[in-house]
PDB file of C-alpha atoms and ligand atoms in Angstrom:
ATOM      1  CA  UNK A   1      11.368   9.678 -20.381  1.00 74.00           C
ATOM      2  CA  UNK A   2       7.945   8.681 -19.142  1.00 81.00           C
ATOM      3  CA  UNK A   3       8.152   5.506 -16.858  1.00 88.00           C
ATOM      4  CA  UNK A   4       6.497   2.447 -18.526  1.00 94.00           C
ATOM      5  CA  UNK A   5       4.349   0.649 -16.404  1.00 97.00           C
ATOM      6  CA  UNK A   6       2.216  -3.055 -17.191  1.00 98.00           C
ATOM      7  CA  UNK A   7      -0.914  -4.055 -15.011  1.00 98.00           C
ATOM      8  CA  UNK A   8      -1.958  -7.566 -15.568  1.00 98.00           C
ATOM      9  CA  UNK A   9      -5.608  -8.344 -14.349  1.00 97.00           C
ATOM     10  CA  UNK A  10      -7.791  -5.558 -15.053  1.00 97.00           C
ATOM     11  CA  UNK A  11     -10.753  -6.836 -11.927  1.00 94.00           C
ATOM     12  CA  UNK A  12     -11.609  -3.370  -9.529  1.00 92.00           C
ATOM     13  CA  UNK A  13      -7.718  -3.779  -7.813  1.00 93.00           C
ATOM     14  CA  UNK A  14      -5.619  -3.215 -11.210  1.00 96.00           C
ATOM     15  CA  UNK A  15      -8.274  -1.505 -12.524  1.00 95.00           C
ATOM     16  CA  UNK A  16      -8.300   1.189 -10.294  1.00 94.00           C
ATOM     17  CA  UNK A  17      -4.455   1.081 -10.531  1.00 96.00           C
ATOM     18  CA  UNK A  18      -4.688   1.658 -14.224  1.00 96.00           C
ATOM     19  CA  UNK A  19      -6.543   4.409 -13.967  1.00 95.00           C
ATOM     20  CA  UNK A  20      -4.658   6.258 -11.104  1.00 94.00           C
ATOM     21  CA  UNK A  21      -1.358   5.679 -13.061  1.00 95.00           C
ATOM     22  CA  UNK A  22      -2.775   6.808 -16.057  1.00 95.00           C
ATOM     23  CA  UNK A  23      -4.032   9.875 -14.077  1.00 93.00           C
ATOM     24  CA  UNK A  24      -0.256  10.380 -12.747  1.00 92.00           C
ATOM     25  CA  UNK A  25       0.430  10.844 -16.303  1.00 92.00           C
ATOM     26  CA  UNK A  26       2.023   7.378 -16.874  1.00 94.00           C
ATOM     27  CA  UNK A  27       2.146   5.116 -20.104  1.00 95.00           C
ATOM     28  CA  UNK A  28       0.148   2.049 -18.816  1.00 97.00           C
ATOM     29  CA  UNK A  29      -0.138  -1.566 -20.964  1.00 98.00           C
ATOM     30  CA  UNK A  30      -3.390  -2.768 -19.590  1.00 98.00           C
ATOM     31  CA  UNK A  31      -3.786  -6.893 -20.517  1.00 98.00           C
ATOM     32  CA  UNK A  32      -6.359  -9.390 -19.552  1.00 98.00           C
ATOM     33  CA  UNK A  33      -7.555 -12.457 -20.826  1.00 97.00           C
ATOM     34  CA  UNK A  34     -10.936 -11.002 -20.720  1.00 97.00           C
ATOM     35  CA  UNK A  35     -12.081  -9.265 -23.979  1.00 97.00           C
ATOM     36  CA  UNK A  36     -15.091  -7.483 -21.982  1.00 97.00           C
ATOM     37  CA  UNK A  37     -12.186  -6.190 -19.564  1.00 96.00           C
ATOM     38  CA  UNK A  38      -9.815  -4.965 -22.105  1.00 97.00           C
ATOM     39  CA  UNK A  39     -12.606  -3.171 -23.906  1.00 97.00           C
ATOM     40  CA  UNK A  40     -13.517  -1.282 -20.970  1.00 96.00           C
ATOM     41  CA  UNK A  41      -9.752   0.139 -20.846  1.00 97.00           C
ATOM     42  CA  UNK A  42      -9.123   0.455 -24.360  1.00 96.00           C
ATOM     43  CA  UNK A  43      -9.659   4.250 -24.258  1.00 95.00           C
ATOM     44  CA  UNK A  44      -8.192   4.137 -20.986  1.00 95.00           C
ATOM     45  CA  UNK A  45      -4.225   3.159 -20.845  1.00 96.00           C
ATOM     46  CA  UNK A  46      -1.992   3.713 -23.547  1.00 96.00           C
ATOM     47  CA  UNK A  47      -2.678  -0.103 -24.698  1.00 97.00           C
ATOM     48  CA  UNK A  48      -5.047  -2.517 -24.140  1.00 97.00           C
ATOM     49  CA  UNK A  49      -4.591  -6.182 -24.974  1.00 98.00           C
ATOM     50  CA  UNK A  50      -6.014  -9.334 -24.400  1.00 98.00           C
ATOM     51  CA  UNK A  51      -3.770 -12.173 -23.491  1.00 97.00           C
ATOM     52  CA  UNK A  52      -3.812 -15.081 -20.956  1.00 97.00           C
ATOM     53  CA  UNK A  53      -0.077 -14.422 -19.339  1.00 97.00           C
ATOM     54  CA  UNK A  54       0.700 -17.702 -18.121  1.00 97.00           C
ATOM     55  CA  UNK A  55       1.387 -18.627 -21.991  1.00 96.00           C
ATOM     56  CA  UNK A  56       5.222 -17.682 -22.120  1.00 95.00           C
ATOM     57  CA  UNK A  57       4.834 -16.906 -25.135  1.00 95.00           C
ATOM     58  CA  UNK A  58       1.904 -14.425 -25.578  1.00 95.00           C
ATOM     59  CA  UNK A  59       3.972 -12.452 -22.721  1.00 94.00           C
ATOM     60  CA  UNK A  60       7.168 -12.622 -24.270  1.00 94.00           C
ATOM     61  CA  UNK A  61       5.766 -10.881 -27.265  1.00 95.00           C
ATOM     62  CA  UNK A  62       3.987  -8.205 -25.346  1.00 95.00           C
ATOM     63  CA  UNK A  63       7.583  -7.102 -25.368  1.00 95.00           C
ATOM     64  CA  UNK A  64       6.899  -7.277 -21.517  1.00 95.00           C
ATOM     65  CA  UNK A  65      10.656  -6.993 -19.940  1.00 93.00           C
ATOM     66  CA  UNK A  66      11.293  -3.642 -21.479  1.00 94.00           C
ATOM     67  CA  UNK A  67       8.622  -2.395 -18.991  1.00 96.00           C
ATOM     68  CA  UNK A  68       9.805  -0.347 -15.993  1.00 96.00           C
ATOM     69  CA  UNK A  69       7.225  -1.851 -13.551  1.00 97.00           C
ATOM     70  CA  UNK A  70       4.822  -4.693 -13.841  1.00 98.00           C
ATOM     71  CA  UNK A  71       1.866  -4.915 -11.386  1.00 98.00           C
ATOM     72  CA  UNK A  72       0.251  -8.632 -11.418  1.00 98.00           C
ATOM     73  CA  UNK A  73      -3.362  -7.900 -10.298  1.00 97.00           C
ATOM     74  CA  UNK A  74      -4.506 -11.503 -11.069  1.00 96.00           C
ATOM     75  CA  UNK A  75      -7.043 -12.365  -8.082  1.00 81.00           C
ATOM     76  CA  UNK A  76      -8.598 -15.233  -7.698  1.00 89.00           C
ATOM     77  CA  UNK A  77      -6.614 -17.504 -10.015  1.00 95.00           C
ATOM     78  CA  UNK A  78      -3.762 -17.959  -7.702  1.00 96.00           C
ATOM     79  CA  UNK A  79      -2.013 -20.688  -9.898  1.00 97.00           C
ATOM     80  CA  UNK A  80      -2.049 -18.314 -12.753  1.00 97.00           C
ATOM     81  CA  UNK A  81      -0.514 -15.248 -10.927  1.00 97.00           C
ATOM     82  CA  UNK A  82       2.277 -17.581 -10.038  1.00 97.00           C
ATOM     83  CA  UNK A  83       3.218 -18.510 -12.833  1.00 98.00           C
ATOM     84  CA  UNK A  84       3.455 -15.613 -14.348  1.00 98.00           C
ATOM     85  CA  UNK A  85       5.478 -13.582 -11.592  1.00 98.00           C
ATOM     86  CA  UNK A  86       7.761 -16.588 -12.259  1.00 97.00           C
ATOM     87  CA  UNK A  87       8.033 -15.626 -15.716  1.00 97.00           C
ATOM     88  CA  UNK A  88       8.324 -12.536 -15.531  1.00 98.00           C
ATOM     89  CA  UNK A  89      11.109 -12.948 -12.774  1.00 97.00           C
ATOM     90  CA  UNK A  90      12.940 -15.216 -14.681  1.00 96.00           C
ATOM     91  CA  UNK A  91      12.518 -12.169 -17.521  1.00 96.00           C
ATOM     92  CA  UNK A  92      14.441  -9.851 -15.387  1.00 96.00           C
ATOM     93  CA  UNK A  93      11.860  -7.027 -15.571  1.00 97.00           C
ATOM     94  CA  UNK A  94      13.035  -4.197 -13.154  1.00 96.00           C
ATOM     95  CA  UNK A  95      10.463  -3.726 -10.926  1.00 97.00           C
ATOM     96  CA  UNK A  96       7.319  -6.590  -9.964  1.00 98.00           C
ATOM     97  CA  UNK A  97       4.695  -5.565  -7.619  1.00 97.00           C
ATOM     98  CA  UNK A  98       1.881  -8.654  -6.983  1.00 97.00           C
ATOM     99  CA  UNK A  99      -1.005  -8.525  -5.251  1.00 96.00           C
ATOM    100  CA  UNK A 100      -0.927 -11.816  -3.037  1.00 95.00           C
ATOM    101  CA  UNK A 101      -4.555 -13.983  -1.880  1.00 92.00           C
ATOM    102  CA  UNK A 102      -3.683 -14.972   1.427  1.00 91.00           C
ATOM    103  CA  UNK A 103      -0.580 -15.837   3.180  1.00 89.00           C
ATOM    104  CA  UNK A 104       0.683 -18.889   1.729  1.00 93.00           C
ATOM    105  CA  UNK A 105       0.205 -17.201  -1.599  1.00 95.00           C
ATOM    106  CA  UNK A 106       2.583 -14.557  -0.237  1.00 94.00           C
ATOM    107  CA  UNK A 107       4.898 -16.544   0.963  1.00 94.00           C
ATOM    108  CA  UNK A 108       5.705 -18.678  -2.622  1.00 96.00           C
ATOM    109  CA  UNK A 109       5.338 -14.883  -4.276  1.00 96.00           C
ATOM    110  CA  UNK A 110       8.397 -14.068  -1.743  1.00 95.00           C
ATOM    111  CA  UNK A 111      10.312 -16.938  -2.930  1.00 96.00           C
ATOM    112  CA  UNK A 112      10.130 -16.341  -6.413  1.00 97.00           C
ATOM    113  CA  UNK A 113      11.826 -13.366  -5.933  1.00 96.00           C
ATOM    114  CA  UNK A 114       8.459 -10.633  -6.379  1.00 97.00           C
ATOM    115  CA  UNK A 115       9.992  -7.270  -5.497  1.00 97.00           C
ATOM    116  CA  UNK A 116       6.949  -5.764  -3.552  1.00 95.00           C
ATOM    117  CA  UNK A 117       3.975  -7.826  -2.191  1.00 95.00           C
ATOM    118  CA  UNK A 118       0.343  -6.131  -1.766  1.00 93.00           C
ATOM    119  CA  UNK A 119      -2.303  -7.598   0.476  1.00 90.00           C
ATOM    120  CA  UNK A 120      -5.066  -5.166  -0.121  1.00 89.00           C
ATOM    121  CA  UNK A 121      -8.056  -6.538   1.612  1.00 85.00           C
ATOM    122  CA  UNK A 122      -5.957  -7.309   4.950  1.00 84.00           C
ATOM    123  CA  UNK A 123      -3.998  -3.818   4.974  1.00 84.00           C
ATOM    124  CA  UNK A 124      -7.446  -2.305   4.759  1.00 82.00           C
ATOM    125  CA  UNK A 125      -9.064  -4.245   7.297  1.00 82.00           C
ATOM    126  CA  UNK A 126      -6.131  -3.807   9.319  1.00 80.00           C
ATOM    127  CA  UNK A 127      -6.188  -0.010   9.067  1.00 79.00           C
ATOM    128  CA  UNK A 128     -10.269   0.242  10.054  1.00 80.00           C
ATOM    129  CA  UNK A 129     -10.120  -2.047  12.795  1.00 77.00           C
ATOM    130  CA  UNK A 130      -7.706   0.428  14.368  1.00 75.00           C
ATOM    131  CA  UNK A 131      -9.580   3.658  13.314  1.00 73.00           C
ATOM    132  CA  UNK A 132     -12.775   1.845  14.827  1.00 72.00           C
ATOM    133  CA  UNK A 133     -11.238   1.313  17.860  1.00 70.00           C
ATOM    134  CA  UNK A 134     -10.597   5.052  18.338  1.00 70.00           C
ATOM    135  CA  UNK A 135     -11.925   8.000  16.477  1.00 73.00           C
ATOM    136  CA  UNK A 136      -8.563  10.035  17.037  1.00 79.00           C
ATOM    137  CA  UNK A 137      -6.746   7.109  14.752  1.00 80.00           C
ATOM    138  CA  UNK A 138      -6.745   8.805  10.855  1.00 81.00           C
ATOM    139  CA  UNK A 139      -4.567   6.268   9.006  1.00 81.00           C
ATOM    140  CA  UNK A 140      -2.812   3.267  10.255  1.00 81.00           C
ATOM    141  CA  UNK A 141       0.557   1.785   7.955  1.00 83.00           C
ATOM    142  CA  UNK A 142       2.540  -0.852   9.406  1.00 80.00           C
ATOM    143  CA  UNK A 143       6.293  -1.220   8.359  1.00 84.00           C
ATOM    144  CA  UNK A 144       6.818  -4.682   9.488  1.00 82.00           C
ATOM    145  CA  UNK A 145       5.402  -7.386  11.621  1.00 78.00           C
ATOM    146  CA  UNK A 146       6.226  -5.163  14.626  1.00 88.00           C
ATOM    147  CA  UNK A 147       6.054  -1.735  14.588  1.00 90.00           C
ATOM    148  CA  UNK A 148       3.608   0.819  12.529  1.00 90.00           C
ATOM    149  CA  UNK A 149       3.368   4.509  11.764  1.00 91.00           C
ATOM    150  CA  UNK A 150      -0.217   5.973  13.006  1.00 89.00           C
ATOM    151  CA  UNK A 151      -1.925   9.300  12.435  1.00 89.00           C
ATOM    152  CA  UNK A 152      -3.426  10.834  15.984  1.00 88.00           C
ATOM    153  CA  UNK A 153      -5.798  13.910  15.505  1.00 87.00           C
ATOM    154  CA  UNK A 154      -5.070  15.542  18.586  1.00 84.00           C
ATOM    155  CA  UNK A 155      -8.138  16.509  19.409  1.00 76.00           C
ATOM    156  CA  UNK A 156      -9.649  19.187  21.513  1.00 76.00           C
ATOM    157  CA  UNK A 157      -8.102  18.040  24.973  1.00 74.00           C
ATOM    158  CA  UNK A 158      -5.063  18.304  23.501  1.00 79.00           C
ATOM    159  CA  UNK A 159      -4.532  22.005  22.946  1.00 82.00           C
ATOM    160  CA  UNK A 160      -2.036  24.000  23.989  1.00 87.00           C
ATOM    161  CA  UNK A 161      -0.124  20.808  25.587  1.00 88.00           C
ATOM    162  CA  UNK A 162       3.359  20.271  24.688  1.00 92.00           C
ATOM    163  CA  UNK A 163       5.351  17.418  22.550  1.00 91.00           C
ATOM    164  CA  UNK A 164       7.394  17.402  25.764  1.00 91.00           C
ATOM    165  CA  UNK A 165       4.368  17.427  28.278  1.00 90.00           C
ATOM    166  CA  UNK A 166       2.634  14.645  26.404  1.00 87.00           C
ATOM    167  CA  UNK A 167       5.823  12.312  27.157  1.00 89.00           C
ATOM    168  CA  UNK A 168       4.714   9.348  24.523  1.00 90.00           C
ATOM    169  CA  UNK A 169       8.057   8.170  24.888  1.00 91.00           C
ATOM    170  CA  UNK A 170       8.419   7.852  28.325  1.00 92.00           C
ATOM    171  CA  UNK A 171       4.698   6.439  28.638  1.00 90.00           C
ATOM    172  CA  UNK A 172       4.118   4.527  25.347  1.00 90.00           C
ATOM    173  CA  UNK A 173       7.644   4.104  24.296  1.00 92.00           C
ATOM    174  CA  UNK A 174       6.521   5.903  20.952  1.00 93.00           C
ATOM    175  CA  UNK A 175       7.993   8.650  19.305  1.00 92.00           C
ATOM    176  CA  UNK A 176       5.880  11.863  17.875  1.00 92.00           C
ATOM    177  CA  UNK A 177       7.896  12.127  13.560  1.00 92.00           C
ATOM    178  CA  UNK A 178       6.002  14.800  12.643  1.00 92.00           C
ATOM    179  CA  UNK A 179       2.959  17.268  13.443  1.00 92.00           C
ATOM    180  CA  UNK A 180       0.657  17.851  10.253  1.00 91.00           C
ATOM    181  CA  UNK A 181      -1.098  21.490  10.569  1.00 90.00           C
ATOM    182  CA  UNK A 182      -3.364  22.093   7.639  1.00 87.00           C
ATOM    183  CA  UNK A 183      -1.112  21.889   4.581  1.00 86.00           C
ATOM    184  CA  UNK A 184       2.425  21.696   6.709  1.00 90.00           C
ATOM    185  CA  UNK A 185       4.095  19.308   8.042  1.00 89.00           C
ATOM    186  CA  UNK A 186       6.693  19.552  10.942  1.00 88.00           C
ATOM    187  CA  UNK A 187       8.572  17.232  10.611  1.00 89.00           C
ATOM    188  CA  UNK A 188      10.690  16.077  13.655  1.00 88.00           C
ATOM    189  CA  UNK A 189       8.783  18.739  16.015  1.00 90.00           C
ATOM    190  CA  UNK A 190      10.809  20.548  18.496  1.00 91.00           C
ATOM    191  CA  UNK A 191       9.865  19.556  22.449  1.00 90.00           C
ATOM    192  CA  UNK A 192       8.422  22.796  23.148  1.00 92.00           C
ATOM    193  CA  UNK A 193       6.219  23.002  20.151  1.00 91.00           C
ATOM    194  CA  UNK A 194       2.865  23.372  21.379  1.00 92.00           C
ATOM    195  CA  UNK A 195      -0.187  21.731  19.644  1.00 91.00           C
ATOM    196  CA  UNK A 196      -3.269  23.107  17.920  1.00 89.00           C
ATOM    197  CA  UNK A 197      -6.460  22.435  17.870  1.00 85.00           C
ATOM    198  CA  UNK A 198      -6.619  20.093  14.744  1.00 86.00           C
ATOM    199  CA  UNK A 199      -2.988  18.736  14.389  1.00 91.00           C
ATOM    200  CA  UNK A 200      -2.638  15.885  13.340  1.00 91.00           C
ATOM    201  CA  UNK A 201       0.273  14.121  14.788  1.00 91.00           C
ATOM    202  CA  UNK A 202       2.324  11.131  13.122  1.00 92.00           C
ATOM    203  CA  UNK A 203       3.637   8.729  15.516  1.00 92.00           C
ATOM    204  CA  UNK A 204       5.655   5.527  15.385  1.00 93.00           C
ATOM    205  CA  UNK A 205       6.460   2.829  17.768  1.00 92.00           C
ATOM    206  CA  UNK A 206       6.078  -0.832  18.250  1.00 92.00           C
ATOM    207  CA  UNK A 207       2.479  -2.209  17.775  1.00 88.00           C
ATOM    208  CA  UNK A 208       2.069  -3.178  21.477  1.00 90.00           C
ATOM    209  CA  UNK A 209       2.793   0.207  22.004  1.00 91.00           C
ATOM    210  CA  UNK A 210       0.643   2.197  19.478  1.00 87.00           C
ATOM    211  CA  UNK A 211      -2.318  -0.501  20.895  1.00 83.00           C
ATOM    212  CA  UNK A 212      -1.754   1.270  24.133  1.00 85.00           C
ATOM    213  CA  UNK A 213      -1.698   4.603  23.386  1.00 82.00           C
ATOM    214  CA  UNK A 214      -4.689   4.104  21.240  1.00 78.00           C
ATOM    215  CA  UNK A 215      -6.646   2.358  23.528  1.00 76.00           C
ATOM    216  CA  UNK A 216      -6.051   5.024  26.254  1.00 70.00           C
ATOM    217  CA  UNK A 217      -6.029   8.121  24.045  1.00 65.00           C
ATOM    218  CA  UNK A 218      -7.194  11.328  25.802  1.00 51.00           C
ATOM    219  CA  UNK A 219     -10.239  12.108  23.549  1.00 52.00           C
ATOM    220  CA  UNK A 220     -12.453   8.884  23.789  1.00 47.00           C
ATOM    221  CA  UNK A 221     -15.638   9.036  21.826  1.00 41.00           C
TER     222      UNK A 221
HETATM  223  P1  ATP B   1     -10.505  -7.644  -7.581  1.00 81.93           P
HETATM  224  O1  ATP B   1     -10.593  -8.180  -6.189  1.00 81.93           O
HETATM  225  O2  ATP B   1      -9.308  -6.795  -7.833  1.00 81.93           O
HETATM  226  O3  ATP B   1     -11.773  -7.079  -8.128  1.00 81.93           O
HETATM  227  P2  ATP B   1     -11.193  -9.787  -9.129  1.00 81.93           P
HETATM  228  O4  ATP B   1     -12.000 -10.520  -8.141  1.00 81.93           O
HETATM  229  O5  ATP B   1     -11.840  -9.113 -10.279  1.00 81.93           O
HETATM  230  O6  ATP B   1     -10.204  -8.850  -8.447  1.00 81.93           O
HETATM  231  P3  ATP B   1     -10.085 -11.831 -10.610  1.00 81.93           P
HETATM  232  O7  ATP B   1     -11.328 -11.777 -11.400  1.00 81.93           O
HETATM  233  O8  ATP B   1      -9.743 -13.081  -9.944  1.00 81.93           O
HETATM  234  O9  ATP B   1     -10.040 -10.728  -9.578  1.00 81.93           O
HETATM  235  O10 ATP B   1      -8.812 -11.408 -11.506  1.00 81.93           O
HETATM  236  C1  ATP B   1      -8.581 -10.115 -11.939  1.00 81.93           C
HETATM  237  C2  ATP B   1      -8.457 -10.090 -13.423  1.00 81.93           C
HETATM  238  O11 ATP B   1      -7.372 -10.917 -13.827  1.00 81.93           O
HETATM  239  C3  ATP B   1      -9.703 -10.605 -14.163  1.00 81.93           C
HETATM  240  O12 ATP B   1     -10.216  -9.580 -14.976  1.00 81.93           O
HETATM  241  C4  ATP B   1      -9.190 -11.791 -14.950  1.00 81.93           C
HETATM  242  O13 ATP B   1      -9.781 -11.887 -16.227  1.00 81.93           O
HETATM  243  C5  ATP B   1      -7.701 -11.520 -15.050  1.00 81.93           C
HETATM  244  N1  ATP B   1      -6.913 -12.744 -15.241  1.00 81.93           N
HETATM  245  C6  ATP B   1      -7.017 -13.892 -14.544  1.00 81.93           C
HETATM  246  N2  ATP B   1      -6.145 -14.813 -15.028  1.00 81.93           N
HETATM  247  C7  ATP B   1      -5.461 -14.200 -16.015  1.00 81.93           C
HETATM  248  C8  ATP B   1      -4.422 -14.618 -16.923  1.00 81.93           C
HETATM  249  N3  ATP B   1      -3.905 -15.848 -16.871  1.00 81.93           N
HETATM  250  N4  ATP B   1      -3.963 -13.747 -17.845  1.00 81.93           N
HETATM  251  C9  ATP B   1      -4.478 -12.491 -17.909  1.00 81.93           C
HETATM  252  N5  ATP B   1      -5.459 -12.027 -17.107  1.00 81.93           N
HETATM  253  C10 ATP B   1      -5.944 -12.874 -16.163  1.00 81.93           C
END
């Protein structure tokens, strides 16, 4: 059976996921309070209602806990996006996703028991800062507040050199997961593998570390 999915807050953050679940194939509930808003998705998702979800109620008969995954997508009005991940925690649905304001908004989400927390605007602004500060750095994801996964193009200078000969471990303390080649992936690349003009490598390590070896990477603009 098709996953059911609800996204609450329908501004360009849940709207976007709307669509992209929608394009995935997924039944999507689409609410708002704003009748402009649920207009513009009413062709869109599978549903399309207006309702104002801090009213226990109005959520309650949306029928709302039966719903596999429920993305709150409620921006601005941080008092209302609490109280209606409370609600919906206290309704036992499966799976909550919420898209937190700033840190202290994060940090009540936490409490109340959301299952994932989203922090759009500072994930993306951490993941340009770091591809400003070197052209070689693709995508940026960190796992925690101390270590991240980065993607390296390798570069020119890089060819032909070895995962062995480039030593990241030894001299960044990070370790080389995988080396993407066009539409393959190697995935925990043997030492000797020797690297190709255009891999892409994917490395993890502490954030110190991946600072380092970004700041000193071999193929500076
Ligand atoms: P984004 O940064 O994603 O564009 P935005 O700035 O559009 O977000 P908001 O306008 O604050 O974010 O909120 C997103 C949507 O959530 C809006 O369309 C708003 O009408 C809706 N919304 C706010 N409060 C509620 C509520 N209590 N019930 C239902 N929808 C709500």
């Amino acid at each position: 059976m098709k996953k059911q999915f609800a996204v609450i807050g329908l501004g360009r953050f849940g709207g976007s996921i709307c669509k992209s679940l929608v394009e995935e194939g997924m039944e999507v509930l689409a609410i708002d309070e704003n009748e402009e808003k649920v207009n513009e998705f009413a062709s869109l998702a599978t549903q399309a209602v207006i309702a104002d979800t801090t009213d226990e109620k109005a959520l309650r008969g949306l029928g709302i806990r039966n719903f596999d995954h429920v993305i709150v997508a409620i921006g601005d009005n941080i008092q209302a996006s609490i109280l209606t991940t409370l609600m919906l925690v206290e309704m036992n649905v499966k799976h909550i996703t919420v898209k937190a304001q700033n840190d202290y908004h994060e940090k009540v989400l936490n409490r109340l028991g959301a299952d994932e927390i989203v922090h759009p605007e500072r994930d993306i602004g951490i993941r340009i800062a770091h591809s400003v500060v070197s052209k070689n750095v693709l995508d940026y994801l960190e796992l925690s507040d101390e270590y991240s996964i980065v993607e390296l193009g390798a570069g020119t200078t890089l060819h032909g050199e070895t995962i062995v000969g480039l030593d990241l471990r030894a001299k960044y303390g990070c370790n080389i997961l995988a080396v993407k080649r066009g539409d393959n992936i190697h995935v925990s690349p043997r030492p000797e593998e020797k690297i190709a003009n255009g891999d892409i490598l994917i490395v993890i390590g502490a954030d110190d570390d991946i600072n380092r070896l970004e700041n000193q990477w071999i193929d500076e603009p």
